[in-house]
Amino acid sequence: MTLLRIGVVGLGAVAQSVHLPLITRRWDLFDLVAVADLSPALLGRVGAQYGIPATQQYQNLADMLDGEDLDAVVLLTSGSHGQPALQCIEAGVAVLCEKPLAFSLGEIELLRKAEQGQGRPMLLLGYMKEYDPAVLTLKERLPGLEDTRYVNVEVLHPAGSAQLAFANLHPGARDVPADVLSGLVEADEQKLDAALGKDSPGLLRRLYSNVILGSLIHDIAVVRALVGPLQAVDAVHYWAEQDDPGSIEIAATAAEGVRVHFNWHYLADYPVYRETVTVHHTTGSGKLEFTVPYLLNAPTRLQITEKAGGGVSDSVFEDVTEAFEQELVAFHRMVDGQEKPPTGIAEGEADVRVAQLIAAALAESLKVSLGGEAASA
């Protein structure tokens, strides 16, 4: 089995609490040889923690790709990942890319062409829930779509600090050069122009980038994995703007007329993160209860309700196998064995298309202007 030389770009919360610990746990698969971050202070602290020499610490992806002989990169930066993922693929380096894949479909088309040019799978999209044993078990247990009736998703999302209180993170970065930050913000704004139009209001842009693509995209992906991608978004309602980013309710339809509802609520002081996905079909139900996503080896709870003779049976499935770790194993298989991953560019494109359907329905509900790709979604 090949030991992959790997670099990690973006050393924030998810890198510190999840990816770096798991990469070092899987010493049999990965050799962590380089790290990169825009913050010199954070770069030095995290680099020292993981024994990375100063000569293998970089302040940007381009320098890392130039300075190291890498097999793979784990891309954990904020904002759209279209351009940095493209840099990796064009350099012949495979990339595990955290969500969202991109803000616009135009970015994804460039990724698709670049991967085709390499002639092998080059990108795994970080949808860890699709590697969760509970999700895979529910998928196996569901009947066909013709017998599936309804899917309900509910997310109760407290402030990030509440979710990460256990993680003992390094102090946040405050030394990133202002011109670098402004350049990244401007680049993302241009991607949002392409997706939503230049005249789209700030509220719509924030909800699209931070909530729909930043959080709900995981549930959009889980629904796709269970019942297929959404075919239509019928209505979107947004409220509680004073508690930014508030609440969003989405009513949609999947294949075979399966109805899907999403309810996403930002509740800053809610005591715990809660996320449930429930599938009802003609012979029973399956309910997934996800825990805090950064808490390693905390099992997702799956409850299966079905007939048992003349009565009813409620069975519970839990497995402490870590979904993020299984995602890394799949990434190694992709790079080493060139296996197509279940969460690649095509799946990311399908989910961004759904996100744009949601944005279009949201714009209609808010009675605000919408242009770009989403106007014809």
CSV table of N, CA and C in Angstrom, one decimal, residues 302-358:
chain,number,residue,atom,x,y,z
A,302,LEU,N,-29.0,5.7,14.1
A,302,LEU,CA,-30.0,5.3,13.1
A,302,LEU,C,-31.1,4.5,13.8
A,303,GLN,N,-32.3,5.0,13.7
A,303,GLN,CA,-33.5,4.3,14.2
A,303,GLN,C,-34.3,3.8,13.0
A,304,ILE,N,-34.5,2.5,13.0
A,304,ILE,CA,-35.4,1.9,11.9
A,304,ILE,C,-36.7,1.4,12.5
A,305,THR,N,-37.8,1.9,12.0
A,305,THR,CA,-39.1,1.5,12.4
A,305,THR,C,-39.7,0.6,11.3
A,306,GLU,N,-40.2,-0.6,11.7
A,306,GLU,CA,-40.7,-1.5,10.7
A,306,GLU,C,-41.7,-2.5,11.3
A,307,LYS,N,-42.4,-3.2,10.5
A,307,LYS,CA,-43.3,-4.2,11.0
A,307,LYS,C,-42.6,-5.4,11.7
A,308,ALA,N,-43.2,-6.0,12.7
A,308,ALA,CA,-42.6,-7.1,13.3
A,308,ALA,C,-43.8,-8.1,13.7
A,309,GLY,N,-44.1,-9.0,12.8
A,309,GLY,CA,-45.2,-9.8,13.0
A,309,GLY,C,-46.5,-9.0,12.9
A,310,GLY,N,-47.3,-9.1,14.0
A,310,GLY,CA,-48.5,-8.2,14.1
A,310,GLY,C,-48.3,-6.9,14.8
A,311,GLY,N,-47.0,-6.6,15.1
A,311,GLY,CA,-46.7,-5.4,15.8
A,311,GLY,C,-45.7,-4.5,15.1
A,312,VAL,N,-44.9,-3.8,15.9
A,312,VAL,CA,-44.0,-2.8,15.4
A,312,VAL,C,-42.6,-3.0,16.0
A,313,SER,N,-41.5,-2.8,15.3
A,313,SER,CA,-40.2,-2.9,15.8
A,313,SER,C,-39.4,-1.6,15.6
A,314,ASP,N,-38.8,-1.1,16.7
A,314,ASP,CA,-37.9,0.0,16.6
A,314,ASP,C,-36.5,-0.5,16.9
A,315,SER,N,-35.6,-0.5,15.9
A,315,SER,CA,-34.2,-1.0,16.2
A,315,SER,C,-33.3,0.2,16.0
A,316,VAL,N,-32.2,0.2,16.7
A,316,VAL,CA,-31.2,1.2,16.7
A,316,VAL,C,-29.9,0.7,16.2
A,317,PHE,N,-29.3,1.4,15.3
A,317,PHE,CA,-27.9,1.1,14.8
A,317,PHE,C,-27.0,2.2,15.1
A,318,GLU,N,-25.8,1.9,15.7
A,318,GLU,CA,-24.8,2.8,16.0
A,318,GLU,C,-23.4,2.2,15.7
A,319,ASP,N,-22.5,2.9,15.1
A,319,ASP,CA,-21.2,2.4,14.8
A,319,ASP,C,-20.2,3.6,15.0
A,320,VAL,N,-19.2,3.3,15.8
A,320,VAL,CA,-18.2,4.4,16.2
A,320,VAL,C,-17.2,4.6,15.1
A,321,THR,N,-17.2,3.8,14.0
A,321,THR,CA,-16.3,4.1,12.9
A,321,THR,C,-16.5,5.6,12.4
A,322,GLU,N,-15.4,6.3,12.4
A,322,GLU,CA,-15.4,7.7,12.1
A,322,GLU,C,-15.6,8.0,10.6
A,323,ALA,N,-16.7,8.7,10.3
A,323,ALA,CA,-17.0,9.0,8.9
A,323,ALA,C,-15.9,9.8,8.2
A,324,PHE,N,-15.3,10.8,8.9
A,324,PHE,CA,-14.2,11.6,8.3
A,324,PHE,C,-13.0,10.6,8.0
A,325,GLU,N,-12.8,9.6,8.8
A,325,GLU,CA,-11.7,8.7,8.6
A,325,GLU,C,-11.9,7.9,7.4
A,326,GLN,N,-13.2,7.4,7.2
A,326,GLN,CA,-13.6,6.6,6.1
A,326,GLN,C,-13.4,7.4,4.8
A,327,GLU,N,-13.7,8.7,4.9
A,327,GLU,CA,-13.5,9.6,3.8
A,327,GLU,C,-12.0,9.7,3.4
A,328,LEU,N,-11.2,9.8,4.4
A,328,LEU,CA,-9.7,9.8,4.1
A,328,LEU,C,-9.3,8.4,3.4
A,329,VAL,N,-9.8,7.3,3.9
A,329,VAL,CA,-9.5,6.0,3.3
A,329,VAL,C,-9.9,6.0,1.9
A,330,ALA,N,-11.1,6.5,1.6
A,330,ALA,CA,-11.6,6.6,0.2
A,330,ALA,C,-10.7,7.4,-0.7
A,331,PHE,N,-10.2,8.5,-0.1
A,331,PHE,CA,-9.3,9.4,-0.8
A,331,PHE,C,-8.0,8.7,-1.1
A,332,HIS,N,-7.5,7.9,-0.2
A,332,HIS,CA,-6.3,7.2,-0.4
A,332,HIS,C,-6.5,6.2,-1.6
A,333,ARG,N,-7.7,5.5,-1.6
A,333,ARG,CA,-8.0,4.5,-2.6
A,333,ARG,C,-8.1,5.2,-4.0
A,334,MET,N,-8.6,6.5,-4.0
A,334,MET,CA,-8.7,7.2,-5.2
A,334,MET,C,-7.3,7.5,-5.8
A,335,VAL,N,-6.5,8.0,-4.9
A,335,VAL,CA,-5.1,8.4,-5.4
A,335,VAL,C,-4.3,7.2,-5.7
A,336,ASP,N,-4.3,6.2,-4.8
A,336,ASP,CA,-3.5,5.0,-5.0
A,336,ASP,C,-4.0,4.0,-6.1
A,337,GLY,N,-5.3,3.8,-6.0
A,337,GLY,CA,-5.9,2.9,-6.9
A,337,GLY,C,-6.7,3.5,-8.1
A,338,GLN,N,-6.8,4.8,-8.1
A,338,GLN,CA,-7.5,5.6,-9.1
A,338,GLN,C,-9.0,5.1,-9.2
A,339,GLU,N,-9.5,4.8,-8.0
A,339,GLU,CA,-11.0,4.5,-8.0
A,339,GLU,C,-11.8,5.8,-7.9
A,340,LYS,N,-12.9,5.8,-8.7
A,340,LYS,CA,-13.7,7.0,-8.7
A,340,LYS,C,-14.4,7.0,-7.3
A,341,PRO,N,-14.3,8.2,-6.6
A,341,PRO,CA,-15.0,8.3,-5.3
A,341,PRO,C,-16.5,8.5,-5.4
A,342,PRO,N,-17.3,8.2,-4.4
A,342,PRO,CA,-18.7,8.4,-4.5
A,342,PRO,C,-19.1,9.9,-4.3
A,343,THR,N,-18.1,10.7,-3.9
A,343,THR,CA,-18.3,12.2,-3.8
A,343,THR,C,-17.3,12.9,-4.6
A,344,GLY,N,-17.5,13.0,-5.9
A,344,GLY,CA,-16.6,13.7,-6.8
A,344,GLY,C,-17.1,14.9,-7.4
A,345,ILE,N,-16.5,15.3,-8.5
A,345,ILE,CA,-17.0,16.6,-9.2
A,345,ILE,C,-18.4,16.5,-9.6
A,346,ALA,N,-18.8,15.4,-10.2
A,346,ALA,CA,-20.2,15.3,-10.7
A,346,ALA,C,-21.2,15.4,-9.6
A,347,GLU,N,-20.9,14.8,-8.4
A,347,GLU,CA,-21.9,15.0,-7.3
A,347,GLU,C,-21.9,16.4,-6.8
A,348,GLY,N,-20.7,17.0,-6.8
A,348,GLY,CA,-20.6,18.4,-6.3
A,348,GLY,C,-21.4,19.3,-7.3
A,349,GLU,N,-21.3,19.1,-8.6
A,349,GLU,CA,-22.1,19.9,-9.5
A,349,GLU,C,-23.6,19.7,-9.3
A,350,ALA,N,-24.0,18.5,-9.1
A,350,ALA,CA,-25.4,18.2,-8.9
A,350,ALA,C,-25.9,19.0,-7.7
A,351,ASP,N,-25.1,19.1,-6.7
A,351,ASP,CA,-25.6,19.7,-5.4
A,351,ASP,C,-25.5,21.3,-5.6
A,352,VAL,N,-24.6,21.8,-6.3
A,352,VAL,CA,-24.6,23.3,-6.6
A,352,VAL,C,-25.8,23.7,-7.4
A,353,ARG,N,-26.1,22.8,-8.4
A,353,ARG,CA,-27.3,23.1,-9.2
A,353,ARG,C,-28.6,23.2,-8.3
A,354,VAL,N,-28.7,22.3,-7.3
A,354,VAL,CA,-29.8,22.3,-6.4
A,354,VAL,C,-29.7,23.6,-5.5
A,355,ALA,N,-28.5,23.9,-5.1
A,355,ALA,CA,-28.3,25.2,-4.3
A,355,ALA,C,-28.8,26.4,-5.1
A,356,GLN,N,-28.6,26.4,-6.4
A,356,GLN,CA,-29.0,27.5,-7.2
A,356,GLN,C,-30.5,27.5,-7.4
A,357,LEU,N,-31.1,26.3,-7.4
A,357,LEU,CA,-32.6,26.3,-7.5
A,357,LEU,C,-33.2,26.9,-6.2
A,358,ILE,N,-32.5,26.5,-5.0
A,358,ILE,CA,-33.0,27.1,-3.8
A,358,ILE,C,-32.8,28.6,-3.8
